[in-house]
Short mmCIF file of C-alpha atoms in Angstrom, two decimals:
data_model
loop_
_atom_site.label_atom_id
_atom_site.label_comp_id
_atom_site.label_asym_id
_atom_site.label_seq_id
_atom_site.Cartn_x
_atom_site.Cartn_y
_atom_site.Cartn_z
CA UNK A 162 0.45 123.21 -41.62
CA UNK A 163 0.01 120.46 -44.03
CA UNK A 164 1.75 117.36 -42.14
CA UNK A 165 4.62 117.14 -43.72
CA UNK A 166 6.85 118.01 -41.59
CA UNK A 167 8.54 121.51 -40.45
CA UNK A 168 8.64 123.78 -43.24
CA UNK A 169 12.05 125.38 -44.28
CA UNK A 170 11.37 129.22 -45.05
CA UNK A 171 13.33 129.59 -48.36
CA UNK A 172 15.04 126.36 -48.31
CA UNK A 173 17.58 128.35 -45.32
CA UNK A 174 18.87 126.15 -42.61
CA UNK A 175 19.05 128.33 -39.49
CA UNK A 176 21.63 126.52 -37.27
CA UNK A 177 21.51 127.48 -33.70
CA UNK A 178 25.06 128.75 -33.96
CA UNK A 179 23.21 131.43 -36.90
CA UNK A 180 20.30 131.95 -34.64
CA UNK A 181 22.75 132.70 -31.58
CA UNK A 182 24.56 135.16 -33.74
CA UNK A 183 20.95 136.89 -35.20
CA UNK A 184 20.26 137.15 -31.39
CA UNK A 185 23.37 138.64 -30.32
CA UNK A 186 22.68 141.01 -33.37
CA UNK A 187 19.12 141.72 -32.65
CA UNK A 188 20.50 142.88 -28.97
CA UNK A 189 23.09 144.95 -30.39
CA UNK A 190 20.71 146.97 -32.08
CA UNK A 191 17.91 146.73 -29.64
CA UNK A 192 21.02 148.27 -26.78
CA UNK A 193 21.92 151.04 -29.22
CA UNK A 194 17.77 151.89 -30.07
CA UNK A 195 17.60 152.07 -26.65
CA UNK A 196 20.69 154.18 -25.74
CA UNK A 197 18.99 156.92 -28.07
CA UNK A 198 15.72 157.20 -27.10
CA UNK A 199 15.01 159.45 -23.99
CA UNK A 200 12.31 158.33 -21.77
CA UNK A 201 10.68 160.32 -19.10
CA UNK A 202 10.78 158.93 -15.61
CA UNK A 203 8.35 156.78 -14.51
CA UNK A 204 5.88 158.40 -12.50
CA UNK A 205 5.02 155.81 -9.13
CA UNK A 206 1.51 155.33 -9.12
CA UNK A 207 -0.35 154.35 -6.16
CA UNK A 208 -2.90 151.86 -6.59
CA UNK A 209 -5.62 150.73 -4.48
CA UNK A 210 -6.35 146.83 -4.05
CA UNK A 211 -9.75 146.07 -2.65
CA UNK A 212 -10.50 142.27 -1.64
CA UNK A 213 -14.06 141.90 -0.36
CA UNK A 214 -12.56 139.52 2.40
CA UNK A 215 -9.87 142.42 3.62
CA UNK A 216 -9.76 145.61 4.46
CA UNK A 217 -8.23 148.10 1.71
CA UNK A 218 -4.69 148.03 1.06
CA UNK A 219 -2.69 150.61 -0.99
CA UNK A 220 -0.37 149.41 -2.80
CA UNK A 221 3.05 151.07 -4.34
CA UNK A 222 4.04 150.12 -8.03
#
C-alpha cells in the first residue's frame, strides 16, 4: 500500500448490497458444485493422544 487510502480495484464501488448478492451467488454455485461431486464416506479414524502427565487416551474423530 502506498498511504493513500483504500484502493478501488477498477474504479468499481462494491456496495455491500453487491457483495451480499456475489455471496449469495458464490453459494449458489458452491451448493450445486457440491451436489455433483460424489465423495466417499469418511472413514473414522482412531487416534491416539499421549500426554506425558496422563495415561493414554484413544480418541474417536
Amino acid at each position: 500500500m502506498n498511504g493513500q487510502g483504500p484502493r478501488r480495484l477498477h474504479q468499481v464501488e462494491l456496495t455491500s448490497d453487491r457483495l451480499r448478492q456475489m455471496a449469495r451467488e458464490l453459494m449458489a454455485q458452491a451448493d450445486a458444485l457440491d451436489a455433483m461431486v460424489e465423495r466417499p464416506k469418511k472413514k473414522r479414524t482412531a487416534v491416539k493422544l499421549i500426554d506425558p502427565r496422563k495415561e493414554e487416551h484413544n480418541v474417536r474423530i
